[in-house]
Amino acid sequence: MPHHALTPDALVMIDTIARTGSFAAAARELGKVPSALTYSVRQLEDALDVLLFDRRSRQARFTAAGEELLHEGRRLLQEMEAVSNRVKRVATGWETQLTIAVDGVMSRITMFELCEAFYALGPPSAAGGAADGPGDPATRRGPGTRLRLRTEVLAGTLEALMTGQADLAIGVGLRGERSLPPGVHTQPLGEMPFVFAVAPHHPLAGATEPIPDAELLRYRAVAVADSAQRLAPMTVNLLPGQDVLTVPSTAAKIEAQIRCLGVGHLPEPLAREHIAAGRLVCKRTERPPHRAVLGYAWREGGGPGNAGRRGPMGLALRWWLDQLERPATRLALLERHAGPSPAFVD
């Protein structure tokens, strides 16, 4: 019967062909000879009684039916993985994968050190906890949970959590009127001050302070693009009608302002070393200094594909939340963008 042909292996095969762009490349990735892969595709087409690929093209070009199978097949593979994750979590308490959305203003040093501490945990014990074990730290797998970090900007950090693309969001803006859906919890990290900075050779470097908006409006601003796709994107400290250079990250914004491509407000902890080195100059404006109120958020009983289900919290998410409850960890995430490493993890 046709549905017997839609095995996980068949769906993986179709996905691999789409990702690699050709039968030959897909065969190499799957460890098959091209003729065997071609035969498997023809068997699948015969079983479904449809053509999945346009044979007139030298590349692996899908027909409309093939595109539909690719789309639905990927969805089915994701759902099967989600089921596998839930089953494993029930058995051991540890998630198969934990995805963390991190705003670009958070300390990368601190995030990677948290990852190191997580991977240093021992493998799961029979009781579902984690037991320390011997071995080279570079080869120990910890509790077996795969970590996936994704960088987001402004509203995109919360959106990743709300859309099920992340299990934990770090660096969420807590100031504003946006309502959270049921089951989403937040806790504060602290405040991050912003400073208005320009390159030392920019005309505003010698301007009389405080600088009025009318003077700022004469010069190009540099802004970081909000990574949100569904939520309303956020804009901060931009003047109506001002020329804007939009960049993808705070690091790119700092670089653009150092190169005198524009001006703007920067997170003080990230700009601190550049200000101390003289690559940027702080100026006072008529607008009061901006302070971002940041926090972290997670979903109750969370996990991709688990929306609306109130199951027990996974042990990996619990570990990360325990670390984020520590004042030293919160401060390090906000402040430590350079310098020595403090002890902030268990």
Short mmCIF file of C-alpha atoms in Angstrom, two decimals:
data_model
loop_
_atom_site.label_atom_id
_atom_site.label_comp_id
_atom_site.label_asym_id
_atom_site.label_seq_id
_atom_site.Cartn_x
_atom_site.Cartn_y
_atom_site.Cartn_z
CA MET A 1 0.00 0.00 0.00
CA PRO A 2 1.21 3.58 -0.68
CA HIS A 3 1.47 4.58 2.96
CA HIS A 4 3.79 1.63 3.63
CA ALA A 5 6.34 3.34 1.39
CA LEU A 6 6.42 6.48 3.54
CA THR A 7 8.98 5.17 5.98
CA PRO A 8 11.29 7.46 8.00
CA ASP A 9 14.18 6.34 5.77
CA ALA A 10 12.25 7.40 2.67
CA LEU A 11 11.45 10.80 4.15
CA VAL A 12 15.08 11.29 5.18
CA MET A 13 16.14 10.38 1.64
CA ILE A 14 13.83 13.03 0.12
CA ASP A 15 15.03 15.63 2.64
CA THR A 16 18.68 14.83 1.90
CA ILE A 17 18.17 15.18 -1.85
CA ALA A 18 16.53 18.57 -1.31
CA ARG A 19 19.32 19.81 1.01
CA THR A 20 22.22 18.63 -1.14
CA GLY A 21 20.65 19.58 -4.48
CA SER A 22 21.53 16.43 -6.40
CA PHE A 23 21.17 12.66 -6.32
CA ALA A 24 24.95 12.18 -6.36
CA ALA A 25 25.55 14.44 -3.37
CA ALA A 26 22.65 12.86 -1.48
CA ALA A 27 24.00 9.39 -2.20
CA ARG A 28 27.41 10.36 -0.78
CA GLU A 29 25.83 11.74 2.39
CA LEU A 30 23.65 8.66 2.85
CA GLY A 31 26.49 6.26 2.11
CA LYS A 32 24.87 4.82 -1.02
CA VAL A 33 25.87 4.52 -4.65
CA PRO A 34 23.86 6.87 -6.93
CA SER A 35 22.20 4.00 -8.77
CA ALA A 36 20.86 2.58 -5.50
CA LEU A 37 19.46 5.95 -4.50
CA THR A 38 17.84 6.41 -7.91
CA TYR A 39 16.27 2.95 -7.61
CA SER A 40 14.88 3.82 -4.14
CA VAL A 41 13.35 7.02 -5.51
CA ARG A 42 11.70 5.13 -8.39
CA GLN A 43 10.31 2.56 -5.94
CA LEU A 44 8.81 5.36 -3.86
CA GLU A 45 7.31 6.99 -6.96
CA ASP A 46 5.82 3.66 -8.07
CA ALA A 47 4.33 3.03 -4.65
CA LEU A 48 2.76 6.50 -4.53
CA ASP A 49 1.92 6.49 -8.27
CA VAL A 50 3.33 10.00 -8.74
CA LEU A 51 6.43 11.62 -10.19
CA LEU A 52 8.46 13.33 -7.47
CA PHE A 53 11.23 14.76 -9.66
CA ASP A 54 11.31 16.49 -13.03
CA ARG A 55 13.42 14.16 -15.17
CA ARG A 56 13.99 16.93 -17.73
CA SER A 57 16.30 18.74 -15.33
CA ARG A 58 19.86 17.64 -14.61
CA GLN A 59 19.43 18.85 -11.04
CA ALA A 60 17.17 17.33 -8.42
CA ARG A 61 14.17 19.52 -9.21
CA PHE A 62 10.94 18.56 -7.47
CA THR A 63 7.54 18.37 -9.10
CA ALA A 64 4.58 19.91 -7.28
CA ALA A 65 3.87 16.49 -5.76
CA GLY A 66 7.50 16.18 -4.72
CA GLU A 67 7.43 19.60 -3.06
CA GLU A 68 4.35 18.57 -1.09
CA LEU A 69 6.00 15.33 0.03
CA LEU A 70 9.14 17.24 1.04
CA HIS A 71 7.14 19.76 3.09
CA GLU A 72 4.93 17.19 4.80
CA GLY A 73 7.79 14.74 5.20
CA ARG A 74 9.88 17.27 7.08
CA ARG A 75 6.93 18.01 9.34
CA LEU A 76 6.48 14.30 10.04
CA LEU A 77 10.19 13.87 10.79
CA GLN A 78 10.04 16.76 13.25
CA GLU A 79 6.99 15.28 14.92
CA MET A 80 8.67 11.88 15.19
CA GLU A 81 11.73 13.49 16.74
CA ALA A 82 9.50 15.38 19.16
CA VAL A 83 7.84 12.11 20.21
CA SER A 84 11.26 10.53 20.66
CA ASN A 85 12.36 13.50 22.77
CA ARG A 86 9.28 13.26 25.00
CA VAL A 87 9.70 9.51 25.44
CA LYS A 88 13.35 9.92 26.39
CA ARG A 89 12.52 12.74 28.80
CA VAL A 90 9.90 10.57 30.50
CA ALA A 91 12.44 7.74 30.80
CA THR A 92 15.47 9.73 32.00
CA GLY A 93 14.23 13.22 32.79
CA TRP A 94 16.81 14.73 30.39
CA GLU A 95 15.72 16.31 27.12
CA THR A 96 17.25 15.03 23.90
CA GLN A 97 17.79 18.63 22.77
CA LEU A 98 17.53 22.02 24.47
CA THR A 99 17.37 25.13 22.30
CA ILE A 100 18.33 28.45 23.87
CA ALA A 101 17.62 31.78 22.18
CA VAL A 102 20.14 34.39 23.32
CA ASP A 103 19.90 38.10 22.64
CA GLY A 104 23.03 39.48 21.02
CA VAL A 105 23.73 41.82 23.95
CA MET A 106 24.26 38.92 26.36
CA SER A 107 27.82 37.88 27.25
CA ARG A 108 29.01 35.20 24.84
CA ILE A 109 31.87 34.37 27.21
CA THR A 110 29.40 33.62 29.99
CA MET A 111 27.13 31.57 27.71
CA PHE A 112 29.99 29.36 26.56
CA GLU A 113 31.19 28.86 30.11
CA LEU A 114 27.68 27.83 31.11
CA CYS A 115 27.77 25.34 28.22
CA GLU A 116 31.11 24.01 29.49
CA ALA A 117 29.64 23.53 32.97
CA PHE A 118 26.60 21.77 31.50
CA TYR A 119 28.69 19.37 29.42
CA ALA A 120 30.84 18.64 32.47
CA LEU A 121 27.83 17.02 34.14
CA GLY A 122 28.00 13.24 34.33
CA PRO A 123 25.78 10.95 32.26
CA PRO A 124 22.25 10.21 33.52
CA SER A 125 22.03 7.73 36.36
CA ALA A 126 19.43 4.99 36.55
CA ALA A 127 17.40 7.21 38.87
CA GLY A 128 17.19 9.91 36.21
CA GLY A 129 19.73 12.28 37.73
CA ALA A 130 23.25 13.11 36.60
CA ALA A 131 26.27 11.33 37.98
CA ASP A 132 29.83 12.58 37.69
CA GLY A 133 32.18 10.24 35.93
CA PRO A 134 35.83 10.07 34.90
CA GLY A 135 37.16 10.91 31.49
CA ASP A 136 38.56 13.65 29.35
CA PRO A 137 36.33 16.78 29.57
CA ALA A 138 36.64 17.14 25.80
CA THR A 139 35.06 13.74 25.18
CA ARG A 140 32.48 13.47 28.00
CA ARG A 141 28.94 13.91 26.74
CA GLY A 142 27.36 15.05 29.99
CA PRO A 143 23.70 14.10 30.42
CA GLY A 144 23.29 13.46 26.67
CA THR A 145 21.21 16.58 25.95
CA ARG A 146 22.24 18.36 22.76
CA LEU A 147 22.45 22.12 23.21
CA ARG A 148 21.48 24.44 20.39
CA LEU A 149 22.21 28.15 20.73
CA ARG A 150 20.60 30.72 18.44
CA THR A 151 21.31 34.45 18.44
CA GLU A 152 18.32 36.77 18.27
CA VAL A 153 17.78 40.53 18.47
CA LEU A 154 15.18 42.51 20.45
CA ALA A 155 11.66 41.02 20.04
CA GLY A 156 13.09 38.06 18.12
CA THR A 157 14.41 36.58 21.36
CA LEU A 158 10.94 36.27 22.87
CA GLU A 159 9.41 35.27 19.53
CA ALA A 160 11.71 32.25 19.30
CA LEU A 161 10.28 31.02 22.60
CA MET A 162 6.65 31.85 21.84
CA THR A 163 6.75 30.09 18.46
CA GLY A 164 8.25 26.92 19.91
CA GLN A 165 11.64 27.39 18.25
CA ALA A 166 13.37 27.67 21.63
CA ASP A 167 12.88 26.22 25.11
CA LEU A 168 14.61 29.08 26.94
CA ALA A 169 15.09 32.73 25.97
CA ILE A 170 17.84 34.80 27.59
CA GLY A 171 17.91 38.58 27.20
CA VAL A 172 14.17 39.18 26.79
CA GLY A 173 13.06 42.81 27.14
CA LEU A 174 10.74 43.06 30.14
CA ARG A 175 9.70 46.67 29.71
CA GLY A 176 6.66 47.15 27.50
CA GLU A 177 3.00 46.33 27.11
CA ARG A 178 3.36 43.03 25.24
CA SER A 179 1.26 40.37 26.94
CA LEU A 180 2.64 36.88 27.33
CA PRO A 181 0.65 33.76 26.45
CA PRO A 182 -0.38 31.36 29.22
CA GLY A 183 2.42 29.08 30.36
CA VAL A 184 5.27 31.52 29.59
CA HIS A 185 7.21 32.55 32.68
CA THR A 186 9.77 35.35 33.04
CA GLN A 187 12.36 36.36 35.60
CA PRO A 188 14.60 39.46 35.62
CA LEU A 189 18.30 39.48 34.85
CA GLY A 190 18.84 43.16 35.58
CA GLU A 191 19.27 46.47 33.78
CA MET A 192 21.72 47.25 30.99
CA PRO A 193 22.67 50.93 30.58
CA PHE A 194 23.13 52.44 27.12
CA VAL A 195 25.43 55.29 26.11
CA PHE A 196 25.39 57.54 23.06
CA ALA A 197 28.71 57.11 21.28
CA VAL A 198 30.42 58.43 18.16
CA ALA A 199 33.79 57.96 16.50
CA PRO A 200 36.37 60.52 17.70
CA HIS A 201 36.59 61.99 14.18
CA HIS A 202 32.80 62.32 13.78
CA PRO A 203 31.44 65.92 13.71
CA LEU A 204 29.34 65.22 16.82
CA ALA A 205 32.46 64.33 18.82
CA GLY A 206 33.09 68.05 19.31
CA ALA A 207 29.45 69.11 19.64
CA THR A 208 28.27 71.11 22.66
CA GLU A 209 26.44 68.97 25.19
CA PRO A 210 23.70 68.06 25.69
CA ILE A 211 23.11 67.44 21.99
CA PRO A 212 19.50 68.21 20.92
CA ASP A 213 17.43 65.96 18.67
CA ALA A 214 17.52 68.57 15.91
CA GLU A 215 21.31 68.21 15.75
CA LEU A 216 21.20 64.41 15.89
CA LEU A 217 18.73 64.36 13.02
CA ARG A 218 21.41 65.75 10.69
CA TYR A 219 23.49 62.59 10.98
CA ARG A 220 22.99 58.96 10.02
CA ALA A 221 22.08 56.54 12.82
CA VAL A 222 23.16 52.91 13.04
CA ALA A 223 20.45 50.46 14.13
CA VAL A 224 20.37 46.72 14.76
CA ALA A 225 17.62 44.89 12.87
CA ASP A 226 15.04 43.18 15.05
CA SER A 227 15.08 39.45 14.25
CA ALA A 228 11.35 39.03 14.92
CA GLN A 229 9.32 37.75 11.97
CA ARG A 230 5.83 37.68 13.52
CA LEU A 231 5.89 39.97 16.55
CA ALA A 232 5.96 43.73 15.96
CA PRO A 233 9.65 44.69 15.58
CA MET A 234 11.11 47.09 18.12
CA THR A 235 12.93 50.33 17.40
CA VAL A 236 14.88 52.17 20.09
CA ASN A 237 16.17 55.76 20.09
CA LEU A 238 15.62 56.40 16.37
CA LEU A 239 14.29 59.81 15.34
CA PRO A 240 11.50 60.13 12.75
CA GLY A 241 12.99 60.96 9.36
CA GLN A 242 16.57 60.14 10.38
CA ASP A 243 18.82 58.38 7.86
CA VAL A 244 19.53 54.86 9.13
CA LEU A 245 22.13 52.20 8.41
CA THR A 246 20.67 48.87 9.54
CA VAL A 247 23.06 46.09 10.58
CA PRO A 248 22.44 42.51 11.79
CA SER A 249 24.09 42.57 15.23
CA THR A 250 25.33 44.78 18.06
CA ALA A 251 28.91 43.85 17.20
CA ALA A 252 28.32 45.11 13.65
CA LYS A 253 26.74 48.30 15.04
CA ILE A 254 29.80 48.99 17.17
CA GLU A 255 32.08 48.39 14.18
CA ALA A 256 30.00 50.70 12.00
CA GLN A 257 30.14 53.49 14.57
CA ILE A 258 33.89 53.08 15.05
CA ARG A 259 34.23 53.49 11.26
CA CYS A 260 32.19 56.70 11.46
CA LEU A 261 29.37 55.26 9.37
CA GLY A 262 26.80 56.58 11.82
CA VAL A 263 25.98 57.31 15.44
CA GLY A 264 23.75 55.76 18.05
CA HIS A 265 23.21 54.34 21.50
CA LEU A 266 25.22 51.27 22.50
CA PRO A 267 25.05 48.87 25.45
CA GLU A 268 27.65 50.31 27.79
CA PRO A 269 29.18 46.94 28.80
CA LEU A 270 29.80 46.05 25.13
CA ALA A 271 31.13 49.51 24.24
CA ARG A 272 33.23 49.89 27.39
CA GLU A 273 36.56 48.62 26.04
CA HIS A 274 36.22 50.69 22.85
CA ILE A 275 35.49 53.83 24.87
CA ALA A 276 38.48 53.15 27.15
CA ALA A 277 40.70 52.66 24.08
CA GLY A 278 39.52 55.91 22.49
CA ARG A 279 37.86 54.25 19.53
CA LEU A 280 34.52 55.72 20.61
CA VAL A 281 33.58 58.91 22.45
CA CYS A 282 30.54 59.19 24.75
CA LYS A 283 28.35 62.27 24.37
CA ARG A 284 25.38 63.48 26.40
CA THR A 285 22.11 64.09 24.59
CA GLU A 286 18.95 65.91 25.64
CA ARG A 287 17.20 62.55 25.80
CA PRO A 288 17.65 60.76 29.15
CA PRO A 289 20.00 57.75 29.07
CA HIS A 290 18.26 54.51 28.06
CA ARG A 291 18.35 51.52 30.42
CA ALA A 292 17.08 48.21 29.07
CA VAL A 293 15.31 45.96 31.57
CA LEU A 294 16.23 42.42 30.56
CA GLY A 295 15.22 38.99 31.75
CA TYR A 296 14.81 35.38 30.71
CA ALA A 297 11.72 33.37 29.83
CA TRP A 298 10.68 29.75 29.47
CA ARG A 299 7.54 27.75 28.76
CA GLU A 300 5.81 25.58 31.33
CA GLY A 301 6.27 21.92 30.45
CA GLY A 302 8.14 23.30 27.46
CA GLY A 303 9.86 21.82 24.50
CA PRO A 304 9.24 22.18 20.75
CA GLY A 305 6.13 20.30 19.72
CA ASN A 306 4.92 20.27 23.33
CA ALA A 307 2.72 23.38 23.21
CA GLY A 308 -0.33 23.09 25.40
CA ARG A 309 1.02 20.07 27.28
CA ARG A 310 1.80 20.46 30.96
CA GLY A 311 4.37 17.78 31.53
CA PRO A 312 7.23 17.73 34.02
CA MET A 313 10.06 20.17 33.38
CA GLY A 314 13.09 18.57 31.77
CA LEU A 315 16.24 18.31 33.88
CA ALA A 316 18.35 20.22 31.35
CA LEU A 317 16.02 23.22 31.41
CA ARG A 318 15.88 22.95 35.20
CA TRP A 319 19.70 23.08 35.37
CA TRP A 320 19.83 26.24 33.25
CA LEU A 321 17.10 27.91 35.30
CA ASP A 322 18.99 27.05 38.49
CA GLN A 323 22.08 28.78 37.09
CA LEU A 324 20.08 31.84 36.04
CA GLU A 325 18.71 32.19 39.56
CA ARG A 326 22.22 32.98 40.80
CA PRO A 327 23.00 36.72 41.03
CA ALA A 328 26.60 36.16 39.86
CA THR A 329 25.38 34.46 36.67
CA ARG A 330 22.90 37.24 35.93
CA LEU A 331 25.54 39.90 36.43
CA ALA A 332 28.05 38.04 34.26
CA LEU A 333 25.55 37.74 31.40
CA LEU A 334 24.97 41.50 31.45
CA GLU A 335 28.45 42.76 32.24
CA ARG A 336 31.24 40.37 31.31
CA HIS A 337 32.11 40.92 27.68
CA ALA A 338 35.86 40.87 28.37
CA GLY A 339 38.19 40.14 31.26
CA PRO A 340 38.84 37.27 33.67
CA SER A 341 36.29 34.58 34.42
CA PRO A 342 34.52 34.70 37.80
CA ALA A 343 33.12 31.60 39.49
CA PHE A 344 29.40 31.80 38.77
CA VAL A 345 28.31 28.20 38.05
CA ASP A 346 27.93 25.22 40.34
#
